[in-house]
mmCIF file of C-alpha atoms in Angstrom:
data_model
loop_
_atom_site.group_PDB
_atom_site.id
_atom_site.type_symbol
_atom_site.label_atom_id
_atom_site.label_comp_id
_atom_site.label_asym_id
_atom_site.label_seq_id
_atom_site.Cartn_x
_atom_site.Cartn_y
_atom_site.Cartn_z
ATOM 1 C CA UNK B 69 -39.958 33.849 -76.807
ATOM 2 C CA UNK B 70 -36.782 32.322 -78.227
ATOM 3 C CA UNK B 71 -38.530 28.973 -78.294
ATOM 4 C CA UNK B 72 -41.491 30.325 -80.284
ATOM 5 C CA UNK B 73 -39.279 32.219 -82.748
ATOM 6 C CA UNK B 74 -37.027 29.251 -83.382
ATOM 7 C CA UNK B 75 -40.039 26.945 -83.763
ATOM 8 C CA UNK B 76 -41.646 29.242 -86.353
ATOM 9 C CA UNK B 77 -38.457 29.514 -88.371
ATOM 10 C CA UNK B 78 -37.948 25.757 -88.327
ATOM 11 C CA UNK B 79 -41.607 25.170 -89.264
ATOM 12 C CA UNK B 80 -41.105 27.083 -92.486
ATOM 13 C CA UNK B 81 -38.103 25.020 -93.483
ATOM 14 C CA UNK B 82 -38.734 22.605 -96.408
ATOM 15 C CA UNK B 83 -36.791 19.859 -94.612
ATOM 16 C CA UNK B 84 -38.893 20.088 -91.454
ATOM 17 C CA UNK B 85 -41.108 17.096 -92.310
ATOM 18 C CA UNK B 86 -38.151 14.973 -93.311
ATOM 19 C CA UNK B 87 -36.367 15.870 -90.079
ATOM 20 C CA UNK B 88 -39.404 14.939 -87.998
ATOM 21 C CA UNK B 89 -39.587 11.533 -89.648
ATOM 22 C CA UNK B 90 -35.923 10.842 -88.911
ATOM 23 C CA UNK B 91 -36.018 11.733 -85.223
ATOM 24 C CA UNK B 92 -39.712 10.887 -84.561
ATOM 25 C CA UNK B 93 -40.495 14.257 -82.995
ATOM 26 C CA UNK B 94 -43.613 16.387 -82.956
ATOM 27 C CA UNK B 95 -43.845 20.114 -83.751
ATOM 28 C CA UNK B 96 -44.327 20.753 -80.025
ATOM 29 C CA UNK B 97 -40.755 19.671 -79.242
ATOM 30 C CA UNK B 98 -39.284 22.262 -76.899
ATOM 31 C CA UNK B 99 -35.905 23.928 -77.295
ATOM 32 C CA UNK B 100 -36.216 26.054 -74.182
ATOM 33 C CA UNK B 101 -33.128 24.517 -72.577
ATOM 34 C CA UNK B 102 -30.955 24.538 -75.710
ATOM 35 C CA UNK B 103 -30.297 28.017 -77.219
ATOM 36 C CA UNK B 104 -29.928 28.112 -80.976
ATOM 37 C CA UNK B 105 -26.370 29.451 -80.901
ATOM 38 C CA UNK B 106 -25.290 26.354 -78.928
ATOM 39 C CA UNK B 107 -27.264 23.584 -80.624
ATOM 40 C CA UNK B 108 -28.776 24.334 -84.001
ATOM 41 C CA UNK B 109 -29.869 20.872 -84.986
ATOM 42 C CA UNK B 110 -32.830 18.979 -83.537
ATOM 43 C CA UNK B 111 -31.075 15.648 -83.971
ATOM 44 C CA UNK B 112 -28.053 16.846 -82.049
ATOM 45 C CA UNK B 113 -30.317 18.279 -79.387
ATOM 46 C CA UNK B 114 -32.113 14.971 -79.041
ATOM 47 C CA UNK B 115 -28.842 13.028 -78.793
ATOM 48 C CA UNK B 116 -27.396 15.334 -76.140
ATOM 49 C CA UNK B 117 -30.592 15.212 -74.104
ATOM 50 C CA UNK B 118 -30.690 11.417 -74.315
ATOM 51 C CA UNK B 119 -27.038 11.182 -73.300
ATOM 52 C CA UNK B 120 -27.523 13.443 -70.295
ATOM 53 C CA UNK B 121 -30.647 11.601 -69.240
ATOM 54 C CA UNK B 122 -28.937 8.217 -69.562
ATOM 55 C CA UNK B 123 -25.976 9.473 -67.562
ATOM 56 C CA UNK B 124 -28.311 10.760 -64.872
ATOM 57 C CA UNK B 125 -30.113 7.412 -64.683
ATOM 58 C CA UNK B 126 -26.828 5.487 -64.509
ATOM 59 C CA UNK B 127 -25.410 7.652 -61.709
ATOM 60 C CA UNK B 128 -28.695 7.569 -59.812
ATOM 61 C CA UNK B 129 -28.908 3.790 -60.085
ATOM 62 C CA UNK B 130 -25.323 3.345 -58.898
ATOM 63 C CA UNK B 131 -25.856 5.622 -55.900
ATOM 64 C CA UNK B 132 -29.146 3.966 -54.984
ATOM 65 C CA UNK B 133 -27.539 0.519 -55.124
ATOM 66 C CA UNK B 134 -24.529 1.675 -53.111
ATOM 67 C CA UNK B 135 -26.486 3.221 -50.265
ATOM 68 C CA UNK B 136 -28.999 0.388 -50.248
ATOM 69 C CA UNK B 137 -26.175 -2.113 -49.757
ATOM 70 C CA UNK B 138 -24.598 0.166 -47.152
ATOM 71 C CA UNK B 139 -27.861 0.131 -45.225
ATOM 72 C CA UNK B 140 -28.244 -3.643 -45.553
ATOM 73 C CA UNK B 141 -24.655 -4.421 -44.572
ATOM 74 C CA UNK B 142 -25.077 -2.369 -41.406
ATOM 75 C CA UNK B 143 -27.343 -5.127 -40.091
ATOM 76 C CA UNK B 144 -25.295 -7.406 -37.796
ATOM 77 C CA UNK B 145 -27.893 -9.531 -36.024
ATOM 78 C CA UNK B 146 -27.289 -12.418 -38.459
ATOM 79 C CA UNK B 147 -23.876 -13.001 -36.863
ATOM 80 C CA UNK B 148 -25.431 -14.102 -33.576
ATOM 81 C CA UNK B 149 -28.051 -16.422 -35.066
ATOM 82 C CA UNK B 150 -27.624 -20.044 -36.077
ATOM 83 C CA UNK B 151 -28.550 -20.939 -39.627
ATOM 84 C CA UNK B 152 -31.410 -23.222 -38.619
ATOM 85 C CA UNK B 153 -32.961 -20.713 -36.223
ATOM 86 C CA UNK B 154 -32.835 -17.414 -38.073
ATOM 87 C CA UNK B 155 -35.445 -14.791 -37.302
ATOM 88 C CA UNK B 156 -37.873 -13.532 -39.934
ATOM 89 C CA UNK B 157 -36.017 -10.219 -39.991
ATOM 90 C CA UNK B 158 -32.740 -11.945 -40.885
ATOM 91 C CA UNK B 159 -34.425 -14.011 -43.594
ATOM 92 C CA UNK B 160 -35.901 -10.906 -45.218
ATOM 93 C CA UNK B 161 -32.519 -9.198 -44.944
ATOM 94 C CA UNK B 162 -30.799 -12.147 -46.656
ATOM 95 C CA UNK B 163 -33.245 -12.051 -49.568
ATOM 96 C CA UNK B 164 -32.750 -8.303 -50.052
ATOM 97 C CA UNK B 165 -28.959 -8.662 -49.958
ATOM 98 C CA UNK B 166 -28.962 -11.373 -52.615
ATOM 99 C CA UNK B 167 -31.220 -9.277 -54.836
ATOM 100 C CA UNK B 168 -29.067 -6.148 -54.533
ATOM 101 C CA UNK B 169 -25.506 -7.458 -54.623
ATOM 102 C CA UNK B 170 -25.753 -8.952 -58.109
ATOM 103 C CA UNK B 171 -23.720 -11.756 -59.656
ATOM 104 C CA UNK B 172 -19.991 -12.015 -60.343
ATOM 105 C CA UNK B 173 -18.881 -8.804 -58.589
ATOM 106 C CA UNK B 174 -15.424 -7.406 -59.229
ATOM 107 C CA UNK B 175 -12.710 -7.289 -56.599
ATOM 108 C CA UNK B 176 -13.455 -3.792 -55.280
ATOM 109 C CA UNK B 177 -17.141 -3.592 -56.200
ATOM 110 C CA UNK B 178 -18.348 -3.413 -52.595
ATOM 111 C CA UNK B 179 -15.721 -1.082 -51.135
ATOM 112 C CA UNK B 180 -18.012 1.940 -51.240
ATOM 113 C CA UNK B 181 -20.915 -0.026 -49.767
ATOM 114 C CA UNK B 182 -19.150 -1.387 -46.692
ATOM 115 C CA UNK B 183 -20.137 0.242 -43.387
ATOM 116 C CA UNK B 184 -17.561 2.058 -41.314
ATOM 117 C CA UNK B 185 -15.934 0.358 -38.370
ATOM 118 C CA UNK B 186 -18.297 0.918 -35.424
ATOM 119 C CA UNK B 187 -17.009 2.968 -32.522
ATOM 120 C CA UNK B 188 -17.898 1.406 -29.157
ATOM 121 C CA UNK B 189 -18.711 3.536 -26.155
ATOM 122 C CA UNK B 190 -16.112 4.126 -23.466
ATOM 123 C CA UNK B 191 -18.202 2.411 -20.808
ATOM 124 C CA UNK B 192 -18.598 -0.707 -22.931
ATOM 125 C CA UNK B 193 -14.867 -0.820 -23.687
ATOM 126 C CA UNK B 194 -13.981 -0.505 -19.999
ATOM 127 C CA UNK B 195 -16.517 -3.165 -19.055
ATOM 128 C CA UNK B 196 -15.014 -5.604 -21.539
ATOM 129 C CA UNK B 197 -11.506 -4.754 -20.385
ATOM 130 C CA UNK B 198 -12.336 -5.448 -16.747
ATOM 131 C CA UNK B 199 -13.925 -8.771 -17.665
ATOM 132 C CA UNK B 200 -10.802 -9.794 -19.578
ATOM 133 C CA UNK B 201 -8.337 -9.002 -16.765
ATOM 134 C CA UNK B 202 -10.422 -10.269 -13.858
ATOM 135 C CA UNK B 203 -9.180 -13.901 -14.075
ATOM 136 C CA UNK B 204 -5.564 -12.664 -14.068
ATOM 137 C CA UNK B 205 -5.648 -10.386 -11.004
ATOM 138 C CA UNK B 206 -6.176 -10.917 -7.318
ATOM 139 C CA UNK B 207 -8.741 -8.960 -5.319
ATOM 140 C CA UNK B 208 -6.482 -6.016 -4.428
ATOM 141 C CA UNK B 209 -5.153 -5.685 -7.962
ATOM 142 C CA UNK B 210 -8.677 -5.864 -9.346
ATOM 143 C CA UNK B 211 -9.902 -3.080 -7.081
ATOM 144 C CA UNK B 212 -6.982 -0.896 -8.099
ATOM 145 C CA UNK B 213 -7.639 -1.618 -11.783
ATOM 146 C CA UNK B 214 -11.314 -0.700 -11.399
ATOM 147 C CA UNK B 215 -10.378 2.602 -9.768
ATOM 148 C CA UNK B 216 -7.922 3.427 -12.554
ATOM 149 C CA UNK B 217 -10.550 2.543 -15.150
ATOM 150 C CA UNK B 218 -13.114 4.817 -13.509
ATOM 151 C CA UNK B 219 -10.631 7.688 -13.373
ATOM 152 C CA UNK B 220 -9.806 7.168 -17.044
ATOM 153 C CA UNK B 221 -13.484 7.130 -18.018
ATOM 154 C CA UNK B 222 -14.112 10.372 -16.148
ATOM 155 C CA UNK B 223 -11.062 12.312 -17.331
ATOM 156 C CA UNK B 224 -8.994 11.348 -20.397
ATOM 157 C CA UNK B 225 -11.581 9.151 -22.101
ATOM 158 C CA UNK B 226 -13.981 12.011 -22.859
ATOM 159 C CA UNK B 227 -11.430 13.887 -24.954
ATOM 160 C CA UNK B 228 -10.039 10.783 -26.642
ATOM 161 C CA UNK B 229 -13.499 9.539 -27.579
ATOM 162 C CA UNK B 230 -14.237 12.896 -29.184
ATOM 163 C CA UNK B 231 -11.109 12.571 -31.325
ATOM 164 C CA UNK B 232 -12.161 9.088 -32.402
ATOM 165 C CA UNK B 233 -15.587 10.330 -33.461
ATOM 166 C CA UNK B 234 -13.981 13.022 -35.600
ATOM 167 C CA UNK B 235 -11.588 10.554 -37.217
ATOM 168 C CA UNK B 236 -14.398 8.112 -37.918
ATOM 169 C CA UNK B 237 -16.121 10.754 -40.060
ATOM 170 C CA UNK B 238 -13.409 10.675 -42.745
ATOM 171 C CA UNK B 239 -11.765 7.259 -42.220
ATOM 172 C CA UNK B 240 -13.586 4.044 -43.090
ATOM 173 C CA UNK B 241 -11.484 2.278 -40.459
ATOM 174 C CA UNK B 242 -10.081 4.479 -37.714
ATOM 175 C CA UNK B 243 -7.712 1.717 -36.529
ATOM 176 C CA UNK B 244 -5.888 0.813 -39.769
ATOM 177 C CA UNK B 245 -3.125 3.432 -39.800
ATOM 178 C CA UNK B 246 -2.435 3.058 -36.061
ATOM 179 C CA UNK B 247 -2.327 -0.719 -36.357
ATOM 180 C CA UNK B 248 0.130 -0.584 -39.247
ATOM 181 C CA UNK B 249 2.426 1.926 -37.561
ATOM 182 C CA UNK B 250 2.418 0.903 -33.901
ATOM 183 C CA UNK B 251 1.816 -2.841 -34.150
ATOM 184 C CA UNK B 252 3.349 -3.804 -37.487
ATOM 185 C CA UNK B 253 5.943 -1.213 -38.528
ATOM 186 C CA UNK B 254 7.113 -0.469 -34.985
ATOM 187 C CA UNK B 255 8.013 -4.087 -34.338
ATOM 188 C CA UNK B 256 11.764 -4.610 -33.962
ATOM 189 C CA UNK B 257 11.659 -8.405 -33.983
ATOM 190 C CA UNK B 258 13.109 -10.327 -36.974
ATOM 191 C CA UNK B 259 10.758 -10.497 -39.947
ATOM 192 C CA UNK B 260 11.841 -13.939 -41.106
ATOM 193 C CA UNK B 261 10.650 -15.652 -37.939
ATOM 194 C CA UNK B 262 7.619 -13.459 -37.204
ATOM 195 C CA UNK B 263 6.145 -12.563 -40.627
ATOM 196 C CA UNK B 264 4.787 -14.535 -43.573
ATOM 197 C CA UNK B 265 7.250 -13.356 -46.197
ATOM 198 C CA UNK B 266 7.680 -16.606 -48.085
ATOM 199 C CA UNK B 267 5.695 -19.067 -50.177
ATOM 200 C CA UNK B 268 6.048 -22.673 -51.313
ATOM 201 C CA UNK B 269 5.345 -24.044 -54.767
ATOM 202 C CA UNK B 270 4.070 -27.387 -53.485
ATOM 203 C CA UNK B 271 3.527 -29.226 -50.230
ATOM 204 C CA UNK B 272 2.763 -32.856 -51.088
ATOM 205 C CA UNK B 273 4.617 -33.602 -54.331
ATOM 206 C CA UNK B 274 7.469 -32.254 -56.443
ATOM 207 C CA UNK B 275 6.783 -32.297 -60.208
ATOM 208 C CA UNK B 276 10.467 -31.668 -60.944
ATOM 209 C CA UNK B 277 13.739 -31.490 -59.082
ATOM 210 C CA UNK B 278 15.065 -28.627 -61.204
ATOM 211 C CA UNK B 279 15.210 -25.610 -58.925
ATOM 212 C CA UNK B 280 15.076 -23.114 -61.806
ATOM 213 C CA UNK B 281 11.975 -24.772 -63.293
ATOM 214 C CA UNK B 282 10.128 -24.814 -59.976
ATOM 215 C CA UNK B 283 11.053 -21.196 -59.283
ATOM 216 C CA UNK B 284 9.917 -20.155 -62.774
ATOM 217 C CA UNK B 285 6.581 -21.919 -62.359
ATOM 218 C CA UNK B 286 6.063 -20.254 -58.989
ATOM 219 C CA UNK B 287 6.872 -16.841 -60.494
ATOM 220 C CA UNK B 288 4.529 -17.474 -63.425
ATOM 221 C CA UNK B 289 1.687 -18.370 -61.059
ATOM 222 C CA UNK B 290 2.291 -15.194 -59.065
ATOM 223 C CA UNK B 291 2.270 -13.151 -62.282
ATOM 224 C CA UNK B 292 -1.110 -14.603 -63.233
ATOM 225 C CA UNK B 293 -2.446 -13.818 -59.786
ATOM 226 C CA UNK B 294 -1.056 -10.270 -59.941
ATOM 227 C CA UNK B 295 -2.677 -9.747 -63.345
ATOM 228 C CA UNK B 296 -6.041 -10.777 -61.900
ATOM 229 C CA UNK B 297 -5.565 -8.268 -59.084
ATOM 230 C CA UNK B 298 -4.691 -5.471 -61.504
ATOM 231 C CA UNK B 299 -7.674 -6.177 -63.755
ATOM 232 C CA UNK B 300 -9.950 -6.936 -60.767
ATOM 233 C CA UNK B 301 -10.655 -10.346 -62.223
ATOM 234 C CA UNK B 302 -10.920 -11.891 -58.769
ATOM 235 C CA UNK B 303 -14.174 -11.807 -56.868
ATOM 236 C CA UNK B 304 -14.229 -10.438 -53.317
ATOM 237 C CA UNK B 305 -14.347 -12.739 -50.319
ATOM 238 C CA UNK B 306 -18.016 -13.021 -49.348
ATOM 239 C CA UNK B 307 -19.164 -14.558 -46.067
ATOM 240 C CA UNK B 308 -22.104 -16.946 -46.454
ATOM 241 C CA UNK B 309 -22.510 -15.682 -50.024
ATOM 242 C CA UNK B 310 -24.006 -12.476 -48.613
ATOM 243 C CA UNK B 311 -21.601 -10.157 -46.767
ATOM 244 C CA UNK B 312 -18.343 -9.121 -48.514
ATOM 245 C CA UNK B 313 -15.127 -8.425 -46.668
ATOM 246 C CA UNK B 314 -12.916 -5.388 -47.199
ATOM 247 C CA UNK B 315 -10.422 -6.103 -49.993
ATOM 248 C CA UNK B 316 -8.441 -2.860 -49.901
ATOM 249 C CA UNK B 317 -5.312 -4.586 -48.582
ATOM 250 C CA UNK B 318 -5.059 -6.570 -51.818
ATOM 251 C CA UNK B 319 -3.853 -3.408 -53.547
ATOM 252 C CA UNK B 320 -0.493 -3.770 -51.800
ATOM 253 C CA UNK B 321 0.045 -7.471 -52.353
ATOM 254 C CA UNK B 322 2.675 -6.731 -55.010
ATOM 255 C CA UNK B 323 5.080 -3.848 -55.713
ATOM 256 C CA UNK B 324 5.155 -3.022 -52.009
ATOM 257 C CA UNK B 325 8.162 -3.087 -49.734
ATOM 258 C CA UNK B 326 9.017 -2.273 -46.149
ATOM 259 C CA UNK B 327 11.828 0.249 -45.803
ATOM 260 C CA UNK B 328 13.713 -0.235 -42.513
ATOM 261 C CA UNK B 329 14.030 2.618 -40.037
ATOM 262 C CA UNK B 330 15.691 3.090 -36.674
ATOM 263 C CA UNK B 331 12.499 3.344 -34.612
ATOM 264 C CA UNK B 332 9.758 2.644 -37.148
ATOM 265 C CA UNK B 333 9.716 1.302 -40.708
ATOM 266 C CA UNK B 334 7.765 2.737 -43.639
ATOM 267 C CA UNK B 335 5.706 1.062 -46.342
ATOM 268 C CA UNK B 336 6.385 2.038 -49.945
ATOM 269 C CA UNK B 337 4.025 1.067 -52.747
ATOM 270 C CA UNK B 338 4.532 1.547 -56.483
ATOM 271 C CA UNK B 339 1.145 1.762 -58.262
ATOM 272 C CA UNK B 340 2.629 1.146 -61.725
ATOM 273 C CA UNK B 341 2.665 -2.286 -63.349
ATOM 274 C CA UNK B 342 5.986 -4.055 -62.677
ATOM 275 C CA UNK B 343 8.139 -5.352 -65.516
ATOM 276 C CA UNK B 344 10.770 -7.141 -63.463
ATOM 277 C CA UNK B 345 11.378 -8.993 -60.213
ATOM 278 C CA UNK B 346 14.387 -9.141 -57.903
ATOM 279 C CA UNK B 347 16.048 -12.495 -57.258
ATOM 280 C CA UNK B 348 18.377 -12.978 -54.291
ATOM 281 C CA UNK B 349 20.948 -15.725 -54.781
ATOM 282 C CA UNK B 350 23.951 -16.289 -52.519
ATOM 283 C CA UNK B 351 23.935 -12.728 -51.266
ATOM 284 C CA UNK B 352 23.681 -11.176 -54.736
ATOM 285 C CA UNK B 353 20.659 -9.382 -56.219
ATOM 286 C CA UNK B 354 19.560 -9.940 -59.814
ATOM 287 C CA UNK B 355 16.998 -8.033 -61.874
ATOM 288 C CA UNK B 356 14.921 -10.503 -63.912
ATOM 289 C CA UNK B 357 12.492 -9.266 -66.568
ATOM 290 C CA UNK B 358 8.990 -10.760 -66.510
ATOM 291 C CA UNK B 359 7.376 -8.572 -69.187
ATOM 292 C CA UNK B 360 8.468 -8.099 -72.773
ATOM 293 C CA UNK B 361 6.835 -6.984 -76.022
ATOM 294 C CA UNK B 362 3.579 -6.022 -74.297
ATOM 295 C CA UNK B 363 3.047 -9.453 -72.761
ATOM 296 C CA UNK B 364 3.958 -11.432 -69.667
ATOM 297 C CA UNK B 365 6.626 -14.091 -69.953
ATOM 298 C CA UNK B 366 5.573 -17.679 -69.365
ATOM 299 C CA UNK B 367 7.309 -20.144 -67.062
ATOM 300 C CA UNK B 368 9.551 -21.579 -69.789
ATOM 301 C CA UNK B 369 10.813 -18.142 -70.821
ATOM 302 C CA UNK B 370 11.451 -17.158 -67.212
ATOM 303 C CA UNK B 371 13.392 -20.376 -66.610
ATOM 304 C CA UNK B 372 15.690 -19.622 -69.536
#
């Protein structure tokens, strides 16, 4: 009824014909979904409807692409096939992946399309474990290990596997946090000898013997690399130009530190853009600015 009343009133307006020519509408245009007290202009109504429809198409296309890639990346048979003897199923899969993934993806473009880490069954895990320890044990030790494995599969494993299934529902990788805490942060061995905490500016030649110049050039290169990470200018690592790897760890390449603890350390990450670096020289710490006047300093400015 509101639609008919509003249409009749607009039909009697002297500017109705001019308005139709501007927006290319017919007198049968419906205003059923737009009450007059909210949108009183046909042009505005048309713009809002077009905007909502475009937004719907964009979101739908993004979701369709994401879940299509998620389905395609769940296929793992290609790993076990040689390139010259691929099955027809793998060849079709490769064509579909290349059509869907697009060109020049950004650093984190595929994060939402990567499948979750698969959870193996308890029986398969125990079978693999027994195969791995069999060459290391004698017959008596092997029999004892098999008995312990069977007891574990019957008792504790049922409850633990249930917990893993629940965690897998909300975590893309149910191992990441445990690996960081119990394998990496729990380690009490020296970091200098057991971790890659350093970098070299060159391996084969030395463009200059000035230590400050070489350090400044190294810092400038790291700044450029950090800027590409922040702006996602880098492309993700893609295996065989088809399957991308998870790049989430790149977020903590910079502005991340390990705070020592008595039993376990903690990782601290600052998401803001850094404006300085810390230089350690002869046991003293110096704060060196690398950003000034809304721009990054170049190697010559850092050297000075």
